Coordinates of C-alpha atoms in Angstrom, one line a residue:
Q17 CA -8.5 31.6 36.3
V18 CA -6.8 30.8 33.2
Q19 CA -7.2 28.2 30.7
L20 CA -5.4 26.7 28.0
V21 CA -7.3 24.7 25.3
E22 CA -5.7 23.0 22.6
S23 CA -7.2 21.7 19.3
G24 CA -6.2 20.3 15.8
G25 CA -5.0 16.9 16.8
G26 CA -6.1 13.6 15.1
L27 CA -5.3 11.1 12.7
V28 CA -2.7 11.7 9.7
Q29 CA -0.9 9.6 7.4
P30 CA 2.9 9.7 7.4
G31 CA 4.0 12.6 5.3
G32 CA 1.1 14.5 6.0
S33 CA 0.5 17.7 7.9
L34 CA -1.4 19.1 10.9
R35 CA -1.9 22.4 12.5
L36 CA -2.4 22.6 16.4
S37 CA -3.9 25.5 18.2
C38 CA -3.8 26.4 21.6
A39 CA -5.9 29.4 23.0
A40 CA -5.7 30.9 26.4
S41 CA -8.6 32.6 28.0
G42 CA -9.4 34.0 31.4
S43 CA -7.6 36.7 33.4
I44 CA -5.0 37.5 31.2
F45 CA -2.8 40.6 31.7
S46 CA 0.2 39.3 29.1
I47 CA 1.6 36.3 28.1
N48 CA 5.3 35.9 27.9
A49 CA 6.8 32.6 26.5
M50 CA 4.7 29.8 25.1
G51 CA 5.4 26.7 23.7
W52 CA 4.5 23.1 22.7
Y53 CA 5.5 19.7 24.4
R54 CA 5.0 16.1 23.9
Q55 CA 4.6 12.9 25.7
A56 CA 4.7 9.6 23.8
P57 CA 3.6 6.4 25.7
G58 CA 6.3 5.2 28.0
K59 CA 8.4 8.4 27.5
E60 CA 9.0 11.3 29.3
R61 CA 7.1 14.7 28.3
E62 CA 9.6 16.6 25.9
L63 CA 10.1 20.1 24.7
V64 CA 9.0 20.3 21.0
A65 CA 9.3 24.2 20.4
T66 CA 9.0 27.5 22.0
I67 CA 8.4 31.0 21.2
T68 CA 8.9 34.4 23.3
S69 CA 6.7 37.1 23.3
G70 CA 8.9 38.9 20.8
G71 CA 8.8 35.8 18.4
I72 CA 12.1 34.3 19.1
T73 CA 11.8 30.4 18.4
N74 CA 13.3 27.3 19.6
Y75 CA 12.9 23.6 18.4
A76 CA 14.0 20.3 19.3
D77 CA 16.5 18.5 17.0
S78 CA 13.7 16.0 16.2
V79 CA 11.4 18.5 14.6
E80 CA 13.5 21.4 13.3
G81 CA 12.9 22.1 9.8
R82 CA 9.4 20.1 9.9
F83 CA 7.4 22.1 12.7
T84 CA 6.9 25.6 12.9
I85 CA 5.7 27.3 16.1
S86 CA 3.9 30.9 15.9
R87 CA 1.5 32.9 17.8
D88 CA -1.2 35.6 17.6
N89 CA -0.7 37.9 20.7
A90 CA -4.0 39.8 19.9
K91 CA -5.7 36.5 20.1
N92 CA -3.4 34.8 23.0
T93 CA -3.1 31.9 20.9
V94 CA 0.0 29.8 19.8
Y95 CA 0.3 27.3 16.7
L96 CA 2.4 24.5 15.7
Q97 CA 2.3 23.6 11.8
M98 CA 3.5 20.1 11.8
N99 CA 4.7 19.0 8.2
S100 CA 6.5 15.9 6.8
L101 CA 4.9 14.0 10.0
K102 CA 6.4 10.8 11.0
P103 CA 5.3 7.7 13.3
E104 CA 7.4 8.6 15.8
D105 CA 5.7 12.1 16.3
T106 CA 2.8 10.2 17.9
A107 CA 2.2 11.7 21.1
V108 CA -0.1 13.7 23.3
Y109 CA 0.9 17.3 22.5
Y110 CA 0.5 19.8 25.5
C111 CA 0.3 23.6 25.2
N112 CA 2.3 25.6 27.8
A113 CA 2.5 29.2 28.6
E114 CA 3.7 31.7 31.2
I115 CA 1.0 34.0 31.8
L116 CA 0.5 37.2 34.2
S117 CA -2.7 37.9 35.4
V118 CA -1.4 40.9 37.0
P119 CA 2.0 42.5 36.7
F120 CA 4.9 40.8 38.5
S121 CA 2.9 37.6 38.9
A122 CA 3.6 35.0 36.2
M123 CA 2.6 31.5 36.6
N124 CA 3.0 28.4 34.3
Y125 CA 0.1 27.0 33.0
W126 CA -0.7 23.6 31.0
G127 CA -3.3 22.5 28.5
K128 CA -5.1 19.1 28.7
G129 CA -3.2 18.0 25.7
T130 CA -4.5 16.8 22.3
L131 CA -3.4 13.4 20.7
V132 CA -1.7 13.5 17.4
T133 CA -1.6 10.0 15.7
V134 CA 0.7 9.4 12.8
S135 CA -0.1 6.1 11.1
S136 CA -1.1 4.4 7.8

């Protein structure tokens, strides 16, 4: 079994910063792409940022230049550094990862989410 656990969410004022972490644990042979998604109340879940195993990143236009995704392969962890936060960034942030427990058996996993609230 594989588990993804997010941490780092909380309440922050507009313009502030927050760093999210997501650690994968369990039966892991390797991890392909990892990413962050978010879902605000009444809205669809949307992609925030992704990063390949080789470090290639992709960002949603709404966070480009403000957020930075990174990963530590040795720790099976992905991070999301969020700067210049805006109220519209308020959402539950979910970690996602494509993980192989054994070769040729990749599966997509989701964390339970961590709430980020940007408000004064």
